[in-house]
Amino acid sequence: MSHSLGGSQKARDTLGYLRSQIVGGQWPVGELIPKEPELMELVGVGKSTIREAVRALATLGMLKTVPGVGTFVQARTPVSSLLTDFLADHDLEEVLVYRRSLEIEAAQTAAVKRTDAQLEAIRASYERSARLAEEPSELELGFTRDDSFHRLIVEASGSRLLLDLYEGVMQTLNQAAERGLVFVGATRETMLADHGALLQAIEDRDVRNAAHSMALHADRDLGIRTDTLEFAPHTERAETLIEAGLEPQRLVGE
């Protein structure tokens, strides 16, 4: 899929530059891109050219402008945005099942392919979450505040396809969370125990425990809220995994 700007080569180069910064990860998903004056200086074009390029990428679902705040990276590729639109027509429980499958594959692949640098990034994210858990004001934050731990695991799988699909799923769940339809279904303590088990399995390059730890975690970390019901979709499956001896504390030897 492509989207081009009419007019000069400068206009096309501007779009190409902005897109390359997003695709290459220099501007991470969820982060603000530089302000207009900085972009004008970086690319060497005027304000109107920058704005048109931003609009083009917003049309593709890669950027999102929030008035009074700035422009955020919403997706690394148009694929993620297209998937988000597609998933919007499906039940949220089905979306959570799809997310679970992606994350299990990512976890077990990361256990094999992760680099030392990627492992340290995952560890740093876990330790940051542990510090935040000690602050009462952070306990009720939704999952949208920081999904970096999960994203880093997907990145460590080395699969660009998994990452694109993951971003599309998370856009869908973020939008649902903003409407109050998705919530954190696990306590902070359980969340940290699950993340600790995943970290340990990936560090040990233990494919089996990485897959089982993610399966258990994905079964209980998010829930769906309706007008009359609040539940974690796969609580029974999570309990079955625990009964089978796959409680995270056992995996990390606690």
Tab-separated table of C-alpha atoms in Angstrom:
chain	number	residue	atom	x	y	z
A	1	MET	CA	0.000	0.000	0.000
A	2	SER	CA	1.379	3.428	-0.834
A	3	HIS	CA	0.415	7.032	-0.372
A	4	SER	CA	2.216	9.727	-2.295
A	5	LEU	CA	2.202	13.489	-2.223
A	6	GLY	CA	1.621	15.346	-5.434
A	7	GLY	CA	3.992	18.087	-6.504
A	8	SER	CA	7.716	18.398	-6.113
A	9	GLN	CA	10.413	15.894	-5.354
A	10	LYS	CA	10.878	17.713	-2.030
A	11	ALA	CA	7.332	16.810	-1.062
A	12	ARG	CA	7.891	13.143	-1.869
A	13	ASP	CA	11.253	13.171	-0.084
A	14	THR	CA	9.602	14.670	3.004
A	15	LEU	CA	7.021	11.908	3.138
A	16	GLY	CA	9.751	9.323	2.617
A	17	TYR	CA	11.864	10.770	5.418
A	18	LEU	CA	9.041	10.822	7.953
A	19	ARG	CA	7.963	7.318	7.028
A	20	SER	CA	11.536	5.989	7.284
A	21	GLN	CA	11.895	7.416	10.797
A	22	ILE	CA	8.766	5.551	11.860
A	23	VAL	CA	9.455	2.262	10.075
A	24	GLY	CA	13.075	2.243	11.257
A	25	GLY	CA	12.050	2.724	14.881
A	26	GLN	CA	13.809	6.063	15.377
A	27	TRP	CA	10.377	7.396	16.288
A	28	PRO	CA	8.845	4.609	18.429
A	29	VAL	CA	5.156	3.776	18.523
A	30	GLY	CA	3.412	5.800	21.205
A	31	GLU	CA	6.012	8.582	21.225
A	32	LEU	CA	5.704	12.160	19.983
A	33	ILE	CA	7.462	13.033	16.742
A	34	PRO	CA	9.519	16.256	16.623
A	35	LYS	CA	7.642	19.562	16.479
A	36	GLU	CA	7.058	21.333	13.167
A	37	PRO	CA	9.986	23.786	13.453
A	38	GLU	CA	12.420	20.935	14.108
A	39	LEU	CA	11.044	18.910	11.205
A	40	MET	CA	11.322	21.915	8.910
A	41	GLU	CA	14.979	22.267	9.857
A	42	LEU	CA	15.691	18.534	9.572
A	43	VAL	CA	14.149	18.132	6.131
A	44	GLY	CA	14.776	21.620	4.785
A	45	VAL	CA	11.211	22.318	3.659
A	46	GLY	CA	8.404	24.672	4.608
A	47	LYS	CA	5.542	24.256	7.057
A	48	SER	CA	2.936	23.385	4.419
A	49	THR	CA	5.042	20.492	3.077
A	50	ILE	CA	5.539	19.087	6.584
A	51	ARG	CA	1.837	19.323	7.354
A	52	GLU	CA	0.853	17.578	4.132
A	53	ALA	CA	3.284	14.738	4.834
A	54	VAL	CA	1.905	14.360	8.365
A	55	ARG	CA	-1.657	14.281	7.016
A	56	ALA	CA	-0.683	11.615	4.488
A	57	LEU	CA	0.812	9.408	7.206
A	58	ALA	CA	-2.205	10.031	9.432
A	59	THR	CA	-4.405	8.797	6.586
A	60	LEU	CA	-2.347	5.605	6.561
A	61	GLY	CA	-2.872	5.255	10.313
A	62	MET	CA	0.817	5.701	11.118
A	63	LEU	CA	0.459	9.078	12.856
A	64	LYS	CA	-2.191	10.621	15.080
A	65	THR	CA	-2.355	14.315	15.953
A	66	VAL	CA	-3.774	15.309	19.335
A	67	PRO	CA	-4.672	19.033	19.458
A	68	GLY	CA	-2.663	20.899	22.050
A	69	VAL	CA	-0.312	17.965	22.602
A	70	GLY	CA	1.391	17.004	19.358
A	71	THR	CA	1.614	14.214	16.822
A	72	PHE	CA	2.134	10.651	18.025
A	73	VAL	CA	3.354	7.594	16.181
A	74	GLN	CA	0.355	5.276	16.088
A	75	ALA	CA	1.699	2.395	13.984
A	76	ARG	CA	5.034	1.436	12.461
A	77	THR	CA	3.449	0.370	9.177
A	78	PRO	CA	0.068	0.791	7.456
A	79	VAL	CA	-0.480	-2.944	7.993
A	80	SER	CA	-1.091	-2.371	11.710
A	81	SER	CA	-3.724	0.272	11.018
A	82	LEU	CA	-5.505	-1.917	8.468
A	83	LEU	CA	-5.543	-4.799	10.967
A	84	THR	CA	-6.963	-2.501	13.641
A	85	ASP	CA	-9.839	-1.540	11.352
A	86	PHE	CA	-10.429	-5.204	10.533
A	87	LEU	CA	-10.415	-6.308	14.183
A	88	ALA	CA	-12.877	-3.568	15.117
A	89	ASP	CA	-15.602	-5.695	13.513
A	90	HIS	CA	-14.850	-8.669	15.774
A	91	ASP	CA	-15.743	-9.456	19.379
A	92	LEU	CA	-13.188	-8.292	21.917
A	93	GLU	CA	-12.919	-11.792	23.343
A	94	GLU	CA	-11.842	-13.008	19.902
A	95	VAL	CA	-9.277	-10.212	19.742
A	96	LEU	CA	-7.848	-11.293	23.109
A	97	VAL	CA	-7.580	-14.883	21.870
A	98	TYR	CA	-5.720	-13.649	18.786
A	99	ARG	CA	-3.409	-11.546	20.956
A	100	ARG	CA	-2.710	-14.587	23.128
A	101	SER	CA	-1.632	-16.646	20.118
A	102	LEU	CA	0.686	-13.900	18.871
A	103	GLU	CA	2.309	-13.373	22.252
A	104	ILE	CA	2.886	-17.077	22.911
A	105	GLU	CA	4.646	-17.381	19.567
A	106	ALA	CA	6.646	-14.222	20.286
A	107	ALA	CA	7.714	-15.428	23.750
A	108	GLN	CA	8.941	-18.837	22.656
A	109	THR	CA	10.708	-17.384	19.621
A	110	ALA	CA	12.316	-14.669	21.751
A	111	ALA	CA	13.680	-17.381	24.044
A	112	VAL	CA	15.634	-18.686	21.065
A	113	LYS	CA	16.503	-15.543	19.124
A	114	ARG	CA	16.857	-12.757	21.697
A	115	THR	CA	20.158	-10.915	21.905
A	116	ASP	CA	21.859	-9.913	25.137
A	117	ALA	CA	20.891	-6.292	24.477
A	118	GLN	CA	17.250	-7.254	23.977
A	119	LEU	CA	17.278	-9.307	27.174
A	120	GLU	CA	18.611	-6.327	29.120
A	121	ALA	CA	15.908	-4.093	27.631
A	122	ILE	CA	13.232	-6.571	28.758
A	123	ARG	CA	14.827	-6.724	32.220
A	124	ALA	CA	14.933	-2.914	32.466
A	125	SER	CA	11.231	-2.723	31.591
A	126	TYR	CA	10.413	-5.324	34.255
A	127	GLU	CA	12.440	-3.479	36.889
A	128	ARG	CA	10.744	-0.207	35.971
A	129	SER	CA	7.328	-1.830	36.465
A	130	ALA	CA	8.458	-3.195	39.829
A	131	ARG	CA	9.446	0.309	40.944
A	132	LEU	CA	6.142	1.782	39.777
A	133	ALA	CA	4.237	-0.908	41.687
A	134	GLU	CA	5.553	0.599	44.916
A	135	GLU	CA	3.783	3.874	44.156
A	136	PRO	CA	0.088	3.751	45.177
A	137	SER	CA	-0.870	6.240	42.470
A	138	GLU	CA	0.288	3.786	39.821
A	139	LEU	CA	-1.764	0.804	40.952
A	140	GLU	CA	-4.916	1.647	39.029
A	141	LEU	CA	-3.275	2.644	35.761
A	142	GLY	CA	-4.603	0.869	32.708
A	143	PHE	CA	-2.417	-1.401	30.625
A	144	THR	CA	-2.191	1.271	27.942
A	145	ARG	CA	0.169	3.300	30.131
A	146	ASP	CA	3.067	0.931	29.574
A	147	ASP	CA	2.955	-2.149	27.377
A	148	SER	CA	6.684	-1.899	26.676
A	149	PHE	CA	7.446	-5.237	28.374
A	150	HIS	CA	5.222	-7.139	25.964
A	151	ARG	CA	6.356	-5.129	22.972
A	152	LEU	CA	10.024	-5.751	23.785
A	153	ILE	CA	9.374	-9.493	23.870
A	154	VAL	CA	7.718	-9.301	20.455
A	155	GLU	CA	10.678	-7.306	19.133
A	156	ALA	CA	13.080	-9.889	20.574
A	157	SER	CA	11.382	-12.559	18.467
A	158	GLY	CA	13.058	-10.975	15.462
A	159	SER	CA	9.853	-11.181	13.416
A	160	ARG	CA	8.708	-7.962	11.758
A	161	LEU	CA	5.437	-9.668	10.858
A	162	LEU	CA	4.695	-10.534	14.486
A	163	LEU	CA	5.491	-6.953	15.471
A	164	ASP	CA	3.171	-5.481	12.839
A	165	LEU	CA	0.357	-7.823	13.871
A	166	TYR	CA	0.959	-7.113	17.560
A	167	GLU	CA	0.771	-3.357	17.003
A	168	GLY	CA	-2.537	-3.755	15.184
A	169	VAL	CA	-3.989	-5.821	18.020
A	170	MET	CA	-2.793	-3.371	20.658
A	171	GLN	CA	-4.304	-0.419	18.802
A	172	THR	CA	-7.640	-2.235	18.927
A	173	LEU	CA	-7.307	-2.981	22.647
A	174	ASN	CA	-6.132	0.551	23.418
A	175	GLN	CA	-9.202	1.953	21.708
A	176	ALA	CA	-11.419	-0.449	23.646
A	177	ALA	CA	-9.699	0.533	26.909
A	178	GLU	CA	-10.334	4.209	26.178
A	179	ARG	CA	-14.044	3.334	25.985
A	180	GLY	CA	-13.839	1.432	29.270
A	181	LEU	CA	-14.394	-1.965	27.650
A	182	VAL	CA	-11.039	-3.575	28.514
A	183	PHE	CA	-9.400	-3.522	31.931
A	184	VAL	CA	-6.474	-5.049	33.776
A	185	GLY	CA	-7.717	-8.368	35.127
A	186	ALA	CA	-4.726	-9.301	37.292
A	187	THR	CA	-3.383	-7.719	40.457
A	188	ARG	CA	-0.109	-5.832	40.269
A	189	GLU	CA	1.556	-8.627	42.245
A	190	THR	CA	0.317	-11.281	39.814
A	191	MET	CA	1.346	-9.159	36.847
A	192	LEU	CA	4.878	-8.789	38.189
A	193	ALA	CA	5.129	-12.505	38.989
A	194	ASP	CA	4.038	-13.347	35.451
A	195	HIS	CA	6.502	-10.898	33.938
A	196	GLY	CA	9.267	-12.228	36.169
A	197	ALA	CA	8.592	-15.760	34.968
A	198	LEU	CA	8.704	-14.636	31.346
A	199	LEU	CA	11.948	-12.769	31.905
A	200	GLN	CA	13.523	-15.813	33.546
A	201	ALA	CA	12.414	-18.186	30.782
A	202	ILE	CA	13.689	-15.900	28.035
A	203	GLU	CA	16.974	-15.394	29.879
A	204	ASP	CA	17.364	-19.176	30.250
A	205	ARG	CA	16.398	-19.700	26.591
A	206	ASP	CA	13.731	-22.067	27.890
A	207	VAL	CA	11.234	-22.283	25.027
A	208	ARG	CA	8.725	-24.453	26.882
A	209	ASN	CA	8.501	-22.265	29.965
A	210	ALA	CA	8.448	-19.092	27.877
A	211	ALA	CA	5.405	-20.387	25.990
A	212	HIS	CA	3.644	-21.685	29.127
A	213	SER	CA	4.364	-18.516	31.109
A	214	MET	CA	2.952	-16.311	28.365
A	215	ALA	CA	-0.085	-18.583	27.968
A	216	LEU	CA	-0.888	-18.259	31.667
A	217	HIS	CA	-0.224	-14.525	31.687
A	218	ALA	CA	-2.331	-13.798	28.600
A	219	ASP	CA	-5.185	-15.836	30.070
A	220	ARG	CA	-5.557	-13.549	33.065
A	221	ASP	CA	-3.935	-10.156	32.516
A	222	LEU	CA	-6.802	-8.461	30.651
A	223	GLY	CA	-10.562	-8.667	31.021
A	224	ILE	CA	-13.629	-7.392	29.205
A	225	ARG	CA	-16.291	-5.142	30.733
A	226	THR	CA	-19.910	-5.015	29.574
A	227	ASP	CA	-22.948	-3.230	31.020
A	228	THR	CA	-23.690	-6.129	33.345
A	229	LEU	CA	-20.559	-8.231	33.520
A	230	GLU	CA	-16.871	-7.908	34.303
A	231	PHE	CA	-14.698	-10.937	33.729
A	232	ALA	CA	-11.357	-12.288	32.624
A	233	PRO	CA	-12.214	-14.335	29.512
A	234	HIS	CA	-10.056	-17.373	30.182
A	235	THR	CA	-9.903	-17.657	33.964
A	236	GLU	CA	-10.749	-21.372	33.865
A	237	ARG	CA	-7.932	-22.082	31.431
A	238	ALA	CA	-5.523	-20.101	33.619
A	239	GLU	CA	-6.559	-22.158	36.651
A	240	THR	CA	-5.934	-25.348	34.673
A	241	LEU	CA	-2.410	-24.198	33.839
A	242	ILE	CA	-1.746	-23.406	37.495
A	243	GLU	CA	-3.014	-26.831	38.560
A	244	ALA	CA	-0.596	-28.358	36.054
A	245	GLY	CA	2.283	-26.795	37.982
A	246	LEU	CA	2.853	-23.761	35.792
A	247	GLU	CA	2.390	-21.031	38.381
A	248	PRO	CA	5.052	-18.385	37.586
A	249	GLN	CA	6.620	-18.528	41.042
A	250	ARG	CA	7.494	-22.175	40.424
A	251	LEU	CA	9.050	-21.333	37.088
A	252	VAL	CA	11.411	-18.803	38.625
A	253	GLY	CA	12.161	-20.935	41.656
A	254	GLU	CA	10.500	-18.730	44.233
